[in-house]
Coordinates of C-alpha atoms and ligand atoms in Angstrom, one line a residue:
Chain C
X1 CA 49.2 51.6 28.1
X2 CA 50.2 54.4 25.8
X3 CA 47.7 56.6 26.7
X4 CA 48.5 55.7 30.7
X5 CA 52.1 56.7 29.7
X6 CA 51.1 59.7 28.3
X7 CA 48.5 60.6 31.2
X8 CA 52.0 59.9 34.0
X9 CA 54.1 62.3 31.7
X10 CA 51.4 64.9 31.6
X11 CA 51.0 64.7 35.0
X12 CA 54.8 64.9 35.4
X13 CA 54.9 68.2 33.6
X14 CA 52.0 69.8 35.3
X15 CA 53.1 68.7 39.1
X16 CA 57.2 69.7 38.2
X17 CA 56.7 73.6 37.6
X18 CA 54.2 73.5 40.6
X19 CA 56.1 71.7 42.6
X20 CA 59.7 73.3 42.3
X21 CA 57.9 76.7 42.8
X22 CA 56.8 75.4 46.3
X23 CA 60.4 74.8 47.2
X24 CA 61.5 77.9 45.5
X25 CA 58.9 80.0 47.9
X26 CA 59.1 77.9 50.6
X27 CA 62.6 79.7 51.5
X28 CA 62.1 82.3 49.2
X29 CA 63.4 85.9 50.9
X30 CA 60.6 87.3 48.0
X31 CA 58.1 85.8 50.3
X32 CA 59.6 86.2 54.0
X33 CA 59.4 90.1 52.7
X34 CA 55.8 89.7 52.2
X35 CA 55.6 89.2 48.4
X36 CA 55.0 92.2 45.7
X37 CA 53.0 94.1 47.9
X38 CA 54.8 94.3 50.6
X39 CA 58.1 95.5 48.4
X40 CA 55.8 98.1 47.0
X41 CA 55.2 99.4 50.4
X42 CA 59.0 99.6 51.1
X43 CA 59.9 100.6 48.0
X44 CA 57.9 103.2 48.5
X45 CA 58.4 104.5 51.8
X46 CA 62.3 104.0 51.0
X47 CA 61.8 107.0 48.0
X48 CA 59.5 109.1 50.6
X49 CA 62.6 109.7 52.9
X50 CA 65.2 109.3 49.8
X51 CA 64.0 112.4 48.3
X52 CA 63.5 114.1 51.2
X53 CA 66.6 113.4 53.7
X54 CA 69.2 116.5 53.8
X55 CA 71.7 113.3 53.3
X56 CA 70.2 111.7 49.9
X57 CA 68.1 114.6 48.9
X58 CA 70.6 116.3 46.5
X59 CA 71.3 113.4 44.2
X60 CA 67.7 112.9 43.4
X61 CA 66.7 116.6 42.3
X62 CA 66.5 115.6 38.2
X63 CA 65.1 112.0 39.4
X64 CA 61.7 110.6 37.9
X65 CA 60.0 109.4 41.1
X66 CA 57.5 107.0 39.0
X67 CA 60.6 105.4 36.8
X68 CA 62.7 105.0 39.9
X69 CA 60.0 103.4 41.5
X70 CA 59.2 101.1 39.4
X71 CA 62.8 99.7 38.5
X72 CA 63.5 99.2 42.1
X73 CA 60.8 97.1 42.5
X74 CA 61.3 95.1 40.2
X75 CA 65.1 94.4 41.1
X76 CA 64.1 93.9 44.7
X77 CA 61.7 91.6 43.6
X78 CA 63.8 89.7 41.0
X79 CA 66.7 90.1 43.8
X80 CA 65.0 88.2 46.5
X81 CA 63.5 85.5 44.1
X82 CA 60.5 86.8 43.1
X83 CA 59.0 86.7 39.2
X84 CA 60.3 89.9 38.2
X85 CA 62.7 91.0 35.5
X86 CA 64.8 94.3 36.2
X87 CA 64.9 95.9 33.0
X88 CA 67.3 99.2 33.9
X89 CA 70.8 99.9 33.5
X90 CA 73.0 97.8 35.9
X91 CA 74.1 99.5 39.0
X92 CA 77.9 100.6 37.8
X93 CA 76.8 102.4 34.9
X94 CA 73.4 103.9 36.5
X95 CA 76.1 105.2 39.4
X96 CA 79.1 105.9 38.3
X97 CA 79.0 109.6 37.0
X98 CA 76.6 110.6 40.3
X99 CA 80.0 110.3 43.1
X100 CA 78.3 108.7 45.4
X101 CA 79.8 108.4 48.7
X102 CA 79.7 105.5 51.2
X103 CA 77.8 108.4 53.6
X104 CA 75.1 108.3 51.3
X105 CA 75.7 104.6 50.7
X106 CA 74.7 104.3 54.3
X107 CA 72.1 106.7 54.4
X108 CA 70.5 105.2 52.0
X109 CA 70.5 101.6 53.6
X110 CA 69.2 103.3 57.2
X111 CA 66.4 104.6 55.1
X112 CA 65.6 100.9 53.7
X113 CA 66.0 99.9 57.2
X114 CA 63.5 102.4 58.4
X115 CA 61.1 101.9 55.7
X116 CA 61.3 98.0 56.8
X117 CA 60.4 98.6 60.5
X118 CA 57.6 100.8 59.5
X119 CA 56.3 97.9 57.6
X120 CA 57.2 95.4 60.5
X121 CA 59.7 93.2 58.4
X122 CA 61.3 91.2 61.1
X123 CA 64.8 92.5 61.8
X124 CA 66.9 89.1 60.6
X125 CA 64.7 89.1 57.3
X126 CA 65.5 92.7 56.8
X127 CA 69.2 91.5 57.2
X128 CA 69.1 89.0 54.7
X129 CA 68.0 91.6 52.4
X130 CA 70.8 93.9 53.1
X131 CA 73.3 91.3 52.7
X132 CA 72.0 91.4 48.6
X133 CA 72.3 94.6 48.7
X134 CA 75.6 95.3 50.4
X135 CA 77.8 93.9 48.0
X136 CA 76.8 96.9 45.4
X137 CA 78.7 99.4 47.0
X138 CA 81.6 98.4 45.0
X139 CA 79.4 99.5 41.6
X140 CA 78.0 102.5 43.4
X141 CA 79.8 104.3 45.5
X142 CA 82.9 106.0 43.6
X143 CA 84.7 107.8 46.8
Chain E
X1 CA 80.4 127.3 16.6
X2 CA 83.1 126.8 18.6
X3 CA 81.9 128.6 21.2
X4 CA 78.7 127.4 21.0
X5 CA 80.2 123.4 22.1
X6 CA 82.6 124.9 24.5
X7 CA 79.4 126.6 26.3
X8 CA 77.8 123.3 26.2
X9 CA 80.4 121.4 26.8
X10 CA 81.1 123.5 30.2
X11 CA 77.2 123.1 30.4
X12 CA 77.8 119.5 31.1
X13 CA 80.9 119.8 33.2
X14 CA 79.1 122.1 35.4
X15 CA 76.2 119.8 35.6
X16 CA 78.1 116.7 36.2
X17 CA 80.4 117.9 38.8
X18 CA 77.7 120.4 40.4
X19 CA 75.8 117.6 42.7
X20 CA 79.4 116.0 43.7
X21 CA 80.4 119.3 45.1
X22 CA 77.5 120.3 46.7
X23 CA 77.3 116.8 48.5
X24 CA 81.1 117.1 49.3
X25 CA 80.0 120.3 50.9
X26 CA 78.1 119.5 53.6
X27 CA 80.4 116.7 54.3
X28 CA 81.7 117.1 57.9
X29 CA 85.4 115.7 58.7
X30 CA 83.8 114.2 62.0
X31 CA 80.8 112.0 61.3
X32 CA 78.8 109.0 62.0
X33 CA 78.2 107.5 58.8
X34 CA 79.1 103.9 59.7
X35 CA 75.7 101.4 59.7
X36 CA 75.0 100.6 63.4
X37 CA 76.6 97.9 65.1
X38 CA 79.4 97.3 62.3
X39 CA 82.2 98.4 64.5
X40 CA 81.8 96.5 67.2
X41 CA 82.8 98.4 70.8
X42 CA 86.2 99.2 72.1
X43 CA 87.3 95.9 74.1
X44 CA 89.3 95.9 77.2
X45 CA 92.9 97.4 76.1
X46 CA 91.4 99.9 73.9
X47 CA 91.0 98.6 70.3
X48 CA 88.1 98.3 68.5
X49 CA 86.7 94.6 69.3
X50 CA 84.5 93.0 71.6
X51 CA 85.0 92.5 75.2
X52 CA 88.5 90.7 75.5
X53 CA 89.0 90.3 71.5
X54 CA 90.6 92.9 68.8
X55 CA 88.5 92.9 65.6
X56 CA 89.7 94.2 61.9
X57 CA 86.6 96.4 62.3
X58 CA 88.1 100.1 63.0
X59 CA 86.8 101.9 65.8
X60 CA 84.0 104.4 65.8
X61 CA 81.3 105.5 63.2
X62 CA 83.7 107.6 60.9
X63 CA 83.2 106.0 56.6
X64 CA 85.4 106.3 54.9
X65 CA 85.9 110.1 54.5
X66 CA 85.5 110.8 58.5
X67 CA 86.8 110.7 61.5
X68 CA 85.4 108.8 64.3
X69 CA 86.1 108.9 68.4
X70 CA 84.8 107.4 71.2
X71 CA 85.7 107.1 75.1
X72 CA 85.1 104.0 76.7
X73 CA 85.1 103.5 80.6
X74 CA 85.2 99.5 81.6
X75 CA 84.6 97.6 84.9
X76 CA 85.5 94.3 85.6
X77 CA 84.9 93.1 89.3
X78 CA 86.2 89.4 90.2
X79 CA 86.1 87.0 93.1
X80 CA 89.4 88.7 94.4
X81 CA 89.9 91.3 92.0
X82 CA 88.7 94.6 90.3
X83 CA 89.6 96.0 86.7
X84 CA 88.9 99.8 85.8
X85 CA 89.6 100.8 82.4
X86 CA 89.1 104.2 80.3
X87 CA 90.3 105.5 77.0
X88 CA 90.0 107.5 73.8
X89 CA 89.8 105.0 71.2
X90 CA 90.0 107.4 67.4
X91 CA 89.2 105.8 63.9
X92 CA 90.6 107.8 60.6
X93 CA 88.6 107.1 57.0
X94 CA 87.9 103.7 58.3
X95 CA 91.9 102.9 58.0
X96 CA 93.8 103.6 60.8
X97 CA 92.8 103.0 64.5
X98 CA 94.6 105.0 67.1
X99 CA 94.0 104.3 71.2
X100 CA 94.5 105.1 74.1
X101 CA 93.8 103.4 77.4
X102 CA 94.6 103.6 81.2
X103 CA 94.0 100.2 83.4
X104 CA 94.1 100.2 87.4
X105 CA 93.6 96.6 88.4
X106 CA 92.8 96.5 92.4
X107 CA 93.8 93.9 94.3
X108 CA 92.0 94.3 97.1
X109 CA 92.3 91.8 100.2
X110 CA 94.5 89.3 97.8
X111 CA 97.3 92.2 97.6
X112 CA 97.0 91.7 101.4
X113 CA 97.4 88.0 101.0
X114 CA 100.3 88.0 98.5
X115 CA 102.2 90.8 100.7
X116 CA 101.5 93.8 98.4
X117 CA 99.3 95.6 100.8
X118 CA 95.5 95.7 100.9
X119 CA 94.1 97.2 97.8
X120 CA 97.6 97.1 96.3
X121 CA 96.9 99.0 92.3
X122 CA 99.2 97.4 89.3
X123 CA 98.1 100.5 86.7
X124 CA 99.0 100.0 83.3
X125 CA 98.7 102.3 79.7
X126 CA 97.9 101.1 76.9
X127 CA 98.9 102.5 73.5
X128 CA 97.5 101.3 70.6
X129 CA 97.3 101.4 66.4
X130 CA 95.9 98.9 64.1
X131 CA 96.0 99.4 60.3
X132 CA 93.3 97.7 58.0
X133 CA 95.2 95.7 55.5
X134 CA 92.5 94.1 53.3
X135 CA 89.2 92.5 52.9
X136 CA 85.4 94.1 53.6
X137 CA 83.6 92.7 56.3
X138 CA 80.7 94.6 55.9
X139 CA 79.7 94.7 52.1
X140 CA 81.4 92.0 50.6
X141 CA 78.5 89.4 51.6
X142 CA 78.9 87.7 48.1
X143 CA 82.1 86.4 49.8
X144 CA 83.3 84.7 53.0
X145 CA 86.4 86.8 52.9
X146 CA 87.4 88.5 56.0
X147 CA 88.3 92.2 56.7
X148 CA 92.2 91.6 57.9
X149 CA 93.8 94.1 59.8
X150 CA 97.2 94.3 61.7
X151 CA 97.8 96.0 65.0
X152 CA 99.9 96.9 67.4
X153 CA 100.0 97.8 70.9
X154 CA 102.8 99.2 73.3
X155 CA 102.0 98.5 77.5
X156 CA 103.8 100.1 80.2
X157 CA 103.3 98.7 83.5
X158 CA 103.7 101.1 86.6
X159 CA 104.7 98.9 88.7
X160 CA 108.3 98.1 87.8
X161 CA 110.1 96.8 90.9
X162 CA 107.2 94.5 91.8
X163 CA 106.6 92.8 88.3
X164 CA 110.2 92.0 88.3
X165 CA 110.2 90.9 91.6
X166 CA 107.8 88.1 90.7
X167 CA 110.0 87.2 88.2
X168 CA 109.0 89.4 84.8
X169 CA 111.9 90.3 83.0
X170 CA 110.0 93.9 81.6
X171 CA 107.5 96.1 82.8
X172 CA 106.7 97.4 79.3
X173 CA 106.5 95.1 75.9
X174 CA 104.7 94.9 72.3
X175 CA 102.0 93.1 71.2
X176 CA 101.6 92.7 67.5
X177 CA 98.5 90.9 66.6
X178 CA 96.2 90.4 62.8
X179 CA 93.0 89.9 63.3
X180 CA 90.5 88.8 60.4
X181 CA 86.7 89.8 61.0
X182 CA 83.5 89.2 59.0
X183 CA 80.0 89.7 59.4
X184 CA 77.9 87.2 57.9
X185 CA 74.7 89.5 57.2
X186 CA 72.4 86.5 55.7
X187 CA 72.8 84.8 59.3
X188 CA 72.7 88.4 61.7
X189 CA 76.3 87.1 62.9
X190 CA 80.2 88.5 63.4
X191 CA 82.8 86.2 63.5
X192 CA 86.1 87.5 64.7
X193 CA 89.4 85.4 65.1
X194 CA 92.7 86.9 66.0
X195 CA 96.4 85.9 66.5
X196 CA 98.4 87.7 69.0
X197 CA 102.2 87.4 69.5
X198 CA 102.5 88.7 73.1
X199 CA 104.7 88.3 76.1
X200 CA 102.2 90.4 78.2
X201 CA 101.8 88.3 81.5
X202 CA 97.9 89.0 82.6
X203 CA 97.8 91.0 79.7
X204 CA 100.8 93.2 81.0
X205 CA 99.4 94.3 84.3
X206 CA 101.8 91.8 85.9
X207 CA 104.9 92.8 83.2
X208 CA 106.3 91.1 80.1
X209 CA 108.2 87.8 79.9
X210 CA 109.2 85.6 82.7
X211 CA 111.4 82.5 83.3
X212 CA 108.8 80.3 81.1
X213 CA 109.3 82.3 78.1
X214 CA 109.0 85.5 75.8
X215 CA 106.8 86.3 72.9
X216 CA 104.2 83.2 72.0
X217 CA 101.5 83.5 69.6
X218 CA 98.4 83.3 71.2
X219 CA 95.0 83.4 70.6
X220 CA 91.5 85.3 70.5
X221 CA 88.3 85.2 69.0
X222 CA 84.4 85.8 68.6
X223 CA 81.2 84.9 67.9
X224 CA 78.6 87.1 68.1
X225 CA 74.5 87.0 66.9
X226 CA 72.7 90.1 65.9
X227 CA 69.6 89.8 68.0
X228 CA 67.6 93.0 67.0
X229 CA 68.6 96.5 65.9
X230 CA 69.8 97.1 69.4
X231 CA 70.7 94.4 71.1
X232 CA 73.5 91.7 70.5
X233 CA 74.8 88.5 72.2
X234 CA 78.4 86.9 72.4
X235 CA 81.3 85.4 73.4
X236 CA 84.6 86.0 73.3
X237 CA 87.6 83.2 73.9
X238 CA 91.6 84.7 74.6
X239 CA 94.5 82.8 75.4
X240 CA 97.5 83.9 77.2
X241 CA 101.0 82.9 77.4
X242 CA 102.3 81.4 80.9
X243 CA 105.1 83.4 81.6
X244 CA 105.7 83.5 85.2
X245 CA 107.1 80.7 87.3
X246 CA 105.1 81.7 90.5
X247 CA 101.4 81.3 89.4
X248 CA 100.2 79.8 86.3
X249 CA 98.1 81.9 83.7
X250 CA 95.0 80.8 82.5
X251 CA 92.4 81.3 79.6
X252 CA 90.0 84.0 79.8
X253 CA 86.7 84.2 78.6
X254 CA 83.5 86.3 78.7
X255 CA 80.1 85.8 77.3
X256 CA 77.8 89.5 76.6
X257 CA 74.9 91.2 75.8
X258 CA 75.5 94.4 74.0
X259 CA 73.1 97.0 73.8
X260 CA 73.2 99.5 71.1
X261 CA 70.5 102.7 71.9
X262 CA 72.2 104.5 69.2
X263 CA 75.3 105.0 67.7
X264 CA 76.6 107.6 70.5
X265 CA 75.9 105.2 73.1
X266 CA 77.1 101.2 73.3
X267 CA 76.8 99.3 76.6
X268 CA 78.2 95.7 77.3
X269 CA 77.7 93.6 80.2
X270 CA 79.5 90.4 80.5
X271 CA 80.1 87.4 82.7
X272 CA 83.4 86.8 82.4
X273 CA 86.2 84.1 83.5
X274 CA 89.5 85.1 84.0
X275 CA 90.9 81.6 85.5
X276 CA 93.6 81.8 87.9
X277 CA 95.0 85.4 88.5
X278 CA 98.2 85.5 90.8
X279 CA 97.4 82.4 92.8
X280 CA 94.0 83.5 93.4
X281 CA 92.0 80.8 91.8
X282 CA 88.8 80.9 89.2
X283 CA 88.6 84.5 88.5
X284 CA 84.6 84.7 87.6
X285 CA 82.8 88.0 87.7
X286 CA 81.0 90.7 85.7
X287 CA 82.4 92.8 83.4
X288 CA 80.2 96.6 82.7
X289 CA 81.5 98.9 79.9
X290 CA 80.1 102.1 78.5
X291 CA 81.1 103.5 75.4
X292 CA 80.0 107.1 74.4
X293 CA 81.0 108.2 70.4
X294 CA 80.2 110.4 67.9
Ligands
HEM301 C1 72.0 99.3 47.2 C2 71.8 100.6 47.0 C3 71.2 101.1 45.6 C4 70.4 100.4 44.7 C5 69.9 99.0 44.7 C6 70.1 101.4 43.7 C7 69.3 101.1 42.6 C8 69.1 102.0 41.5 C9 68.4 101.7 40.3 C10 67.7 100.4 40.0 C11 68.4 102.8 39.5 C12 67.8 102.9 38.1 C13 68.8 102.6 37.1 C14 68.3 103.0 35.7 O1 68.0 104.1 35.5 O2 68.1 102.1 34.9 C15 69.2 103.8 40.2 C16 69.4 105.0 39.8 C17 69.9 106.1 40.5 N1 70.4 105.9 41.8 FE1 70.6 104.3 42.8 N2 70.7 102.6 44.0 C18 71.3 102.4 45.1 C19 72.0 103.4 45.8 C20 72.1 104.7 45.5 C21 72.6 105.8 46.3 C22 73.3 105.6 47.6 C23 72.4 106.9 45.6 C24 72.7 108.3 46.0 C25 72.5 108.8 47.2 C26 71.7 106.6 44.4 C27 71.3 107.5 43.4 C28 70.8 107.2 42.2 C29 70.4 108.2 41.2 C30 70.6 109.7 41.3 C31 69.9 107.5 40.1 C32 69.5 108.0 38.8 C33 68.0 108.2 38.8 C34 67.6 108.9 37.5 O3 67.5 108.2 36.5 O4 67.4 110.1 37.6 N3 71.5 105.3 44.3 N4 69.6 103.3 41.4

């Protein structure tokens, strides 16, 4: 009987994690995105025309590529639900002494959005992406 | 020493305020900057809206630090009757909305049949500012706040004699109207409801007031789905105050598919319903307008 018990609780504890990841992916953005891979992809496709577009370009010139990179990957992936811990400064304080302007604001979100159809994200996914991101303006863009 | 931190000191002033200048720069007064679609289109009397509705969107792709214009040229064709409408429709730091807007509404063999003369024209002009009050209905998804704006618009009917012949007591009035907008990004939809405190009879082409009445507060909305980049769906629902004593005014209505090739160019076609206009029963028809921006 005790042993039985003890079988049902271990059981219990091994099925709950399992199980409340399933629910957690099953309408999990993280994975509609295409998981870690994918938001490498975009990530990095997103930096390509960062650092290059006449737009973006400018604020970028001191930037480490390679630390950017990785930070925004992992906030996009903890963002969207994924099991990733951004460990950078929060968007306020990384912004603030930049002046970032909502033109570049924008810029910047038409590059996500190109980098997304290049890597055939359905449109209403890549919405639901942008709507996390959206709300940020008010910590990064100063004028 | 002391030179030495004021250098660096200067150093750092320089540094920090170098990149902001540059990037204010090449910032043009006239500009696009605005996130396609997020506008909406210039509706029928020249405000920045959809079809027959007034949205707290203002007009045009200018952010926040530009200017933004577009000219919009509108057909509407009923069973009876035919609408032509153009204007300059200018937004200012994403503020202030300022419009402009000419109608000619054709009444074809009805103006025959209501003794006007075939192809009788009631013009009207359309002046029009709205003011954004409040709200974000673009980047505040974390909230189901609106974007509230309030706007105003001044109508002169040209045909004075007539519209007080069938019993308007103006042929030019104001409409006031706030108008709360938000798009809900999550879902790919814009949901737009306005109240409008008019005594426009057939929104003005036919005067202001009448025996039934003045100013009433009436109502528009609409719903619209972001299907793709380019494309979008939606309908639009308007009341309208019943003024005159000769012909009851109905509802109108449209339902559109918007087609966004870029942010210069927005076309809308609509099937639209108009109800009764001038005796002339169930107004249904198409509605066509072309918008070119910068
Ligand atoms: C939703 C939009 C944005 C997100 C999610 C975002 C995210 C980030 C993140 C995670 C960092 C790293 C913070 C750290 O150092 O710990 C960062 C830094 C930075 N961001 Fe953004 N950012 C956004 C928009 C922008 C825009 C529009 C610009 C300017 C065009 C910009 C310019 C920068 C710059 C210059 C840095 C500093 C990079 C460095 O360390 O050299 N960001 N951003």
């Amino acid at each position: 009987m005790k042993v039985f018990k003890h079988l049902v609780l271990a059981g219990m504890i091994a099925a709950t994690p399992a199980a409340t990841t399933q629910t957690a992916m099953a309408d999990s953005l993280f994975e509609d995105l295409g998981g870690m891979t994918k938001i490498e992809r975009i990530t990095s496709r997103l930096l390509d025309l960062t650092f290059t577009d006449p737009r973006t370009a400018p604020q970028f010139k001191q930037t480490k590529r390679d630390r950017l990179e990785k930070l925004l990957n992992d906030q996009f992936c903890e963002l969207t639900g994924g099991p990733c811990k951004y460990k950078g400064v929060n968007m306020k304080k990384s912004h603030i002494k930049l002046g970032i302007t909502e033109r570049e604001f924008n810029a910047m979100v038409e590059q996500l959005q190109a980098a997304m159809d290049a890597e055939d994200v359905p449109y209403h996914t890549q919405n639901r992406f942008l709507a996390l991101l959206a709300p940020m303006k008010r910590d990064i863009v100063e004028r | 020493m002391f030179f030495r931190y004021a250098s660096v000191a200067s150093a750092a002033l320089l540094t920090s305020s170098f990149p902001a200048q540059s990037a204010a720069a090449d910032e043009s007064l006239f500009g696009s900057s605005k996130l396609l679609a997020t506008p909406g289109v210039i509706q029928v009397e020249g405000a920045g809206g959809a079809g027959l509705s007034t949205w707290a969107m203002i007009s045009g792709y200018g952010s926040n630090r530009e200017i933004g214009a577009s000219a919009h040229h509108t057909y509407v064709t009923t069973d009876d009757f035919t609408l032509n409408a153009t204007g300059v429709t200018v937004g200012f730091f994403d503020r202030v909305e300022l419009s402009f807007t000419r109608q000619w509404f054709d009444t074809g063999d009805a103006g025959g049949r209501l003794g006007l003369g075939e192809g009788f024209n009631f013009n009207q002009d359309i002046v029009g500012a709205k003011v954004r009050l409040f709200g974000d209905a673009v980047y505040a998804q974390d909230t189901w706040l609106p974007q509230v704006s309030a706007g105003i618009q001044y109508k002169k009917a040209s045909e004075g004699a007539i519209v007080r012949a069938v019993g308007a007591e103006d042929d030019d009035g104001f409409d006031y109207y706030l108008t709360a907008s938000k798009i809900f990004l999550d879902k790919s939809l814009v949901v737009s409801a306005a109240a409008r405190l008019t005594e426009a009879n057939q929104f003005g082409l036919l005067g202001f007031g009448g025996p039934n009445g003045g100013h009433s507060v009436q109502f528009e909305g609409s719903a619209v789905y972001l299907l793709s980049q380019d494309f979008a769906v939606g309908f639009d629902y308007r009341t309208k105050p019943d003024n005159l004593a000769f012909a009851e005014e109905d509802d109108a209505m449209a339902a559109y598919v918007v087609w966004l090739p870029s942010k210069h160019v927005t076309v809308t076609g609509a099937l639209t319903d108009l109800g009764d206009i001038a005796l002339q029963g169930g107004q249904q028809g198409f509605y066509l307008s072309l918008q070119l921006g910068f």
